[in-house]
mmCIF file of C-alpha atoms in Angstrom:
data_model
loop_
_atom_site.group_PDB
_atom_site.id
_atom_site.type_symbol
_atom_site.label_atom_id
_atom_site.label_comp_id
_atom_site.label_asym_id
_atom_site.label_seq_id
_atom_site.Cartn_x
_atom_site.Cartn_y
_atom_site.Cartn_z
ATOM 1 C CA MET A 1 24.512 14.847 17.200
ATOM 2 C CA LYS A 2 25.053 16.832 14.022
ATOM 3 C CA TYR A 3 25.313 15.357 10.542
ATOM 4 C CA THR A 4 27.037 16.841 7.512
ATOM 5 C CA ASP A 5 25.201 17.579 4.268
ATOM 6 C CA LYS A 6 27.128 14.722 2.686
ATOM 7 C CA GLN A 7 25.889 12.263 5.315
ATOM 8 C CA VAL A 8 22.294 13.440 4.945
ATOM 9 C CA LYS A 9 22.374 13.169 1.149
ATOM 10 C CA LYS A 10 23.848 9.669 1.393
ATOM 11 C CA ALA A 11 21.061 8.631 3.762
ATOM 12 C CA GLU A 12 18.439 10.168 1.487
ATOM 13 C CA LYS A 13 19.776 8.120 -1.434
ATOM 14 C CA GLY A 14 20.197 4.941 0.623
ATOM 15 C CA ASP A 15 18.875 1.721 -0.902
ATOM 16 C CA ILE A 16 15.459 1.004 0.622
ATOM 17 C CA LEU A 17 15.576 -2.753 -0.006
ATOM 18 C CA GLU A 18 18.985 -3.095 1.636
ATOM 19 C CA PHE A 19 17.918 -0.878 4.533
ATOM 20 C CA ALA A 20 14.621 -2.739 5.075
ATOM 21 C CA ASP A 21 16.528 -6.036 5.227
ATOM 22 C CA LYS A 22 18.963 -4.710 7.844
ATOM 23 C CA ALA A 23 16.168 -3.040 9.814
ATOM 24 C CA GLY A 24 14.166 -6.270 9.965
ATOM 25 C CA VAL A 25 11.289 -5.056 7.763
ATOM 26 C CA GLU A 26 10.151 -8.150 5.881
ATOM 27 C CA LEU A 27 9.223 -7.603 2.225
ATOM 28 C CA VAL A 28 7.968 -10.048 -0.358
ATOM 29 C CA HIS A 29 8.689 -9.798 -4.097
ATOM 30 C CA THR A 30 5.298 -9.381 -5.801
ATOM 31 C CA GLY A 31 6.314 -8.161 -9.265
ATOM 32 C CA HIS A 32 9.278 -7.424 -11.521
ATOM 33 C CA ASN A 33 9.489 -3.932 -10.011
ATOM 34 C CA GLU A 34 7.517 -4.250 -6.786
ATOM 35 C CA TYR A 35 7.876 -5.480 -3.207
ATOM 36 C CA LYS A 36 5.155 -5.488 -0.562
ATOM 37 C CA GLY A 37 5.344 -5.471 3.217
ATOM 38 C CA VAL A 38 4.517 -8.623 5.135
ATOM 39 C CA GLU A 39 3.451 -6.943 8.393
ATOM 40 C CA HIS A 40 1.689 -4.117 6.532
ATOM 41 C CA ASP A 41 0.717 -5.414 3.103
ATOM 42 C CA SER A 42 -0.373 -1.972 1.892
ATOM 43 C CA LEU A 43 3.303 -0.975 1.959
ATOM 44 C CA VAL A 44 4.733 -1.021 -1.582
ATOM 45 C CA VAL A 45 8.401 -0.552 -2.501
ATOM 46 C CA THR A 46 9.420 0.259 -6.085
ATOM 47 C CA PRO A 47 13.144 -0.584 -6.526
ATOM 48 C CA SER A 48 13.606 1.136 -9.891
ATOM 49 C CA ARG A 49 12.788 4.483 -8.263
ATOM 50 C CA ASN A 50 14.074 3.589 -4.779
ATOM 51 C CA ALA A 51 10.631 4.689 -3.668
ATOM 52 C CA TRP A 52 8.019 3.487 -1.200
ATOM 53 C CA PHE A 53 4.352 4.169 -0.563
ATOM 54 C CA TRP A 54 2.182 3.108 2.384
ATOM 55 C CA ASN A 55 -1.304 3.036 0.889
ATOM 56 C CA SER A 56 -3.267 2.683 4.130
ATOM 57 C CA ARG A 57 -1.559 5.791 5.553
ATOM 58 C CA ASN A 58 -1.347 7.678 2.243
ATOM 59 C CA VAL A 59 2.324 8.467 2.841
ATOM 60 C CA GLY A 60 5.487 7.663 0.908
ATOM 61 C CA GLY A 61 8.846 8.932 -0.227
ATOM 62 C CA ILE A 62 12.214 8.326 -1.827
ATOM 63 C CA GLY A 63 15.229 6.679 -0.195
ATOM 64 C CA ALA A 64 16.151 5.094 3.117
ATOM 65 C CA LEU A 65 15.992 8.234 5.264
ATOM 66 C CA SER A 66 12.417 8.937 4.230
ATOM 67 C CA PHE A 67 11.517 5.294 4.857
ATOM 68 C CA ALA A 68 13.081 5.373 8.332
ATOM 69 C CA LYS A 69 11.329 8.603 9.343
ATOM 70 C CA GLU A 70 7.854 7.928 8.033
ATOM 71 C CA TYR A 71 7.560 4.134 8.165
ATOM 72 C CA LEU A 72 10.025 2.665 10.639
ATOM 73 C CA LEU A 73 9.378 5.366 13.249
ATOM 74 C CA SER A 74 5.714 5.887 12.428
ATOM 75 C CA GLU A 75 4.475 4.767 15.843
ATOM 76 C CA GLU A 76 6.961 6.793 17.898
ATOM 77 C CA ASN A 77 5.903 10.097 19.442
ATOM 78 C CA LEU A 78 8.758 12.326 18.285
ATOM 79 C CA ASP A 79 8.953 15.916 17.159
ATOM 80 C CA LYS A 80 10.373 16.736 13.727
ATOM 81 C CA LYS A 81 13.971 17.201 14.901
ATOM 82 C CA GLU A 82 13.981 14.093 17.108
ATOM 83 C CA ARG A 83 12.530 11.994 14.291
ATOM 84 C CA PHE A 84 15.154 13.221 11.836
ATOM 85 C CA LEU A 85 18.063 12.590 14.207
ATOM 86 C CA LYS A 86 16.854 9.130 15.190
ATOM 87 C CA ALA A 87 16.246 8.177 11.559
ATOM 88 C CA MET A 88 19.704 9.439 10.575
ATOM 89 C CA ASP A 89 21.256 7.424 13.394
ATOM 90 C CA ILE A 90 19.487 4.236 12.275
ATOM 91 C CA VAL A 91 20.301 4.658 8.578
ATOM 92 C CA THR A 92 23.920 5.667 9.223
ATOM 93 C CA LYS A 93 24.571 2.702 11.511
ATOM 94 C CA ALA A 94 23.020 0.351 8.932
ATOM 95 C CA GLY A 95 25.889 1.214 6.561
ATOM 96 C CA ILE A 96 23.870 0.792 3.403
ATOM 97 C CA ASN A 97 24.798 1.685 -0.164
ATOM 98 C CA GLU A 98 23.242 4.347 -2.355
ATOM 99 C CA ALA A 99 20.585 2.954 -4.670
ATOM 100 C CA GLU A 100 21.002 2.758 -8.421
ATOM 101 C CA THR A 101 17.698 3.951 -9.839
ATOM 102 C CA LYS A 102 16.456 3.419 -13.351
ATOM 103 C CA GLU A 103 13.285 4.335 -15.170
ATOM 104 C CA ILE A 104 10.992 1.462 -16.130
ATOM 105 C CA LYS A 105 8.194 2.161 -18.581
ATOM 106 C CA ARG A 106 4.850 1.480 -16.980
ATOM 107 C CA GLU A 107 1.550 1.140 -18.779
ATOM 108 C CA PRO A 108 -1.318 3.305 -17.492
ATOM 109 C CA PHE A 109 -3.914 1.555 -15.339
ATOM 110 C CA LYS A 110 -6.953 0.363 -17.267
ATOM 111 C CA PHE A 111 -10.035 -0.910 -15.486
ATOM 112 C CA ASN A 112 -12.496 -3.164 -17.293
ATOM 113 C CA PRO A 113 -16.079 -2.484 -16.054
ATOM 114 C CA LYS A 114 -17.078 -5.947 -17.278
ATOM 115 C CA GLU A 115 -15.007 -7.365 -14.421
ATOM 116 C CA ILE A 116 -17.698 -6.240 -11.947
ATOM 117 C CA ASP A 117 -20.361 -8.740 -10.888
ATOM 118 C CA LYS A 118 -23.745 -7.050 -10.369
ATOM 119 C CA ARG A 119 -24.795 -9.600 -7.730
ATOM 120 C CA PHE A 120 -22.561 -8.239 -4.905
ATOM 121 C CA ASN A 121 -23.215 -11.105 -2.498
ATOM 122 C CA LYS A 122 -19.964 -12.917 -1.661
ATOM 123 C CA ALA A 123 -17.920 -9.744 -1.052
ATOM 124 C CA PRO A 124 -20.244 -8.234 1.585
ATOM 125 C CA ALA A 125 -20.753 -11.635 3.236
ATOM 126 C CA TYR A 126 -16.979 -11.989 3.672
ATOM 127 C CA LEU A 127 -16.364 -8.405 4.773
ATOM 128 C CA ILE A 128 -19.239 -8.377 7.264
ATOM 129 C CA GLN A 129 -19.223 -11.935 8.611
ATOM 130 C CA LYS A 130 -15.512 -12.807 8.413
ATOM 131 C CA ARG A 131 -13.890 -9.390 8.834
ATOM 132 C CA GLY A 132 -16.487 -7.894 11.178
ATOM 133 C CA LEU A 133 -17.070 -4.695 9.201
ATOM 134 C CA ASN A 134 -20.269 -2.701 9.643
ATOM 135 C CA LYS A 135 -23.066 -3.740 7.278
ATOM 136 C CA ASN A 136 -24.258 -0.153 6.707
ATOM 137 C CA LEU A 137 -20.718 0.971 5.891
ATOM 138 C CA ILE A 138 -20.237 -1.745 3.267
ATOM 139 C CA GLN A 139 -23.616 -1.027 1.693
ATOM 140 C CA GLU A 140 -22.924 2.713 1.534
ATOM 141 C CA LEU A 141 -19.456 2.250 0.004
ATOM 142 C CA HIS A 142 -20.927 -0.119 -2.557
ATOM 143 C CA ALA A 143 -23.631 2.442 -3.376
ATOM 144 C CA GLN A 144 -20.867 4.993 -3.954
ATOM 145 C CA GLY A 145 -19.069 2.623 -6.339
ATOM 146 C CA ILE A 146 -16.017 2.256 -4.092
ATOM 147 C CA ILE A 147 -16.397 -1.429 -3.161
ATOM 148 C CA GLU A 148 -17.464 -3.907 -5.841
ATOM 149 C CA GLN A 149 -17.327 -7.657 -6.462
ATOM 150 C CA ASP A 150 -15.644 -9.319 -9.428
ATOM 151 C CA LYS A 151 -16.851 -12.339 -11.395
ATOM 152 C CA PHE A 152 -14.973 -14.700 -9.051
ATOM 153 C CA GLY A 153 -16.553 -13.274 -5.898
ATOM 154 C CA ASN A 154 -13.488 -11.283 -4.836
ATOM 155 C CA ALA A 155 -13.979 -7.883 -3.195
ATOM 156 C CA LEU A 156 -12.665 -4.967 -5.274
ATOM 157 C CA PHE A 157 -11.569 -1.832 -3.412
ATOM 158 C CA LEU A 158 -11.433 0.810 -6.135
ATOM 159 C CA TRP A 159 -8.906 3.650 -5.992
ATOM 160 C CA ARG A 160 -10.919 6.622 -7.186
ATOM 161 C CA ASP A 161 -9.546 10.081 -7.766
ATOM 162 C CA PRO A 162 -11.234 12.227 -5.061
ATOM 163 C CA GLU A 163 -12.119 14.933 -7.588
ATOM 164 C CA THR A 164 -12.739 13.226 -10.925
ATOM 165 C CA LYS A 165 -13.875 9.865 -9.449
ATOM 166 C CA GLU A 166 -11.793 8.174 -12.150
ATOM 167 C CA ILE A 167 -10.582 4.704 -11.171
ATOM 168 C CA LYS A 168 -6.792 4.940 -10.799
ATOM 169 C CA GLY A 169 -6.164 1.448 -9.408
ATOM 170 C CA ALA A 170 -7.658 -1.306 -7.287
ATOM 171 C CA THR A 171 -6.950 -3.675 -4.433
ATOM 172 C CA LYS A 172 -8.397 -7.177 -4.710
ATOM 173 C CA GLN A 173 -9.362 -9.186 -1.612
ATOM 174 C CA GLY A 174 -10.330 -12.827 -1.949
ATOM 175 C CA THR A 175 -13.436 -14.095 -0.167
ATOM 176 C CA TRP A 176 -12.666 -17.816 -0.040
ATOM 177 C CA ILE A 177 -9.980 -19.440 2.092
ATOM 178 C CA ASN A 178 -7.273 -21.722 0.693
ATOM 179 C CA HIS A 179 -4.183 -21.938 2.918
ATOM 180 C CA GLU A 180 -2.439 -24.322 0.542
ATOM 181 C CA LYS A 181 -2.586 -21.760 -2.250
ATOM 182 C CA PHE A 182 -2.368 -18.487 -0.315
ATOM 183 C CA GLY A 183 -0.277 -19.478 2.716
ATOM 184 C CA LYS A 184 -0.869 -18.240 6.263
ATOM 185 C CA ARG A 185 -3.195 -15.429 5.144
ATOM 186 C CA GLY A 186 -5.448 -17.966 3.466
ATOM 187 C CA THR A 187 -6.956 -15.567 0.944
ATOM 188 C CA LEU A 188 -5.946 -13.740 -2.202
ATOM 189 C CA LYS A 189 -4.870 -10.139 -1.627
ATOM 190 C CA ARG A 190 -3.105 -8.000 -4.191
ATOM 191 C CA ILE A 191 -2.854 -4.603 -5.795
ATOM 192 C CA GLU A 192 -3.919 -4.776 -9.428
ATOM 193 C CA PRO A 193 -1.115 -4.405 -12.023
ATOM 194 C CA ASN A 194 -0.219 -0.840 -13.089
ATOM 195 C CA SER A 195 -2.318 0.757 -10.331
ATOM 196 C CA THR A 196 -1.370 4.428 -10.269
ATOM 197 C CA TYR A 197 1.426 5.346 -7.851
ATOM 198 C CA GLY A 198 0.326 7.885 -5.249
ATOM 199 C CA TYR A 199 -3.295 6.709 -5.070
ATOM 200 C CA GLY A 200 -4.982 4.218 -2.765
ATOM 201 C CA PHE A 201 -8.316 3.112 -1.346
ATOM 202 C CA SER A 202 -9.981 5.940 0.580
ATOM 203 C CA PHE A 203 -13.352 7.497 1.309
ATOM 204 C CA ASP A 204 -14.827 10.445 3.177
ATOM 205 C CA SER A 205 -16.267 10.052 6.673
ATOM 206 C CA ILE A 206 -19.658 8.337 6.528
ATOM 207 C CA ASP A 207 -22.462 8.379 9.120
ATOM 208 C CA ILE A 208 -23.279 4.664 9.245
ATOM 209 C CA THR A 209 -26.011 5.174 11.847
ATOM 210 C CA GLN A 210 -28.357 6.659 9.232
#
């Protein structure tokens, strides 16, 4: 099937929130200008820009067509043309409206070093014992200043610029369980306010056998 330039442009400008709702992608409102995925909580949608970013995959884009190609069809083994045509078919059939974008002033991310607890005991205990992560990996990432612990015992996954090592944002993972407060997940998990768009938690390959 062929699509006209007009159809493609409409799909590219399609409202992500409306499309996600019709496509069955559950999002939760986590801020005045932010939604996060329920199935994949590293997925962040920014309505003011009609943009999305999947932090764990380091991929994102603008508009419904981009979202369909790179997120909705992420697990399907399709070549470039097949992916485009299938995404266009899904977005077109959804019959969504074009998004109305607007610029919202955002303060730059500021990290307070005093937030870090030098003890680093509760975070590794949770990540190793509860989440089953390798002890050597956690110790090495902590030594590199990528995983820290805050004053409340939460694990801090710092978003560092790969070149400058500047902290551009952070993800906070709670280490104590409270289903009444945090629902089914049971623990706090959030991206810190004003974390820089386009960055995420990442690190180079590490030999944890050494």
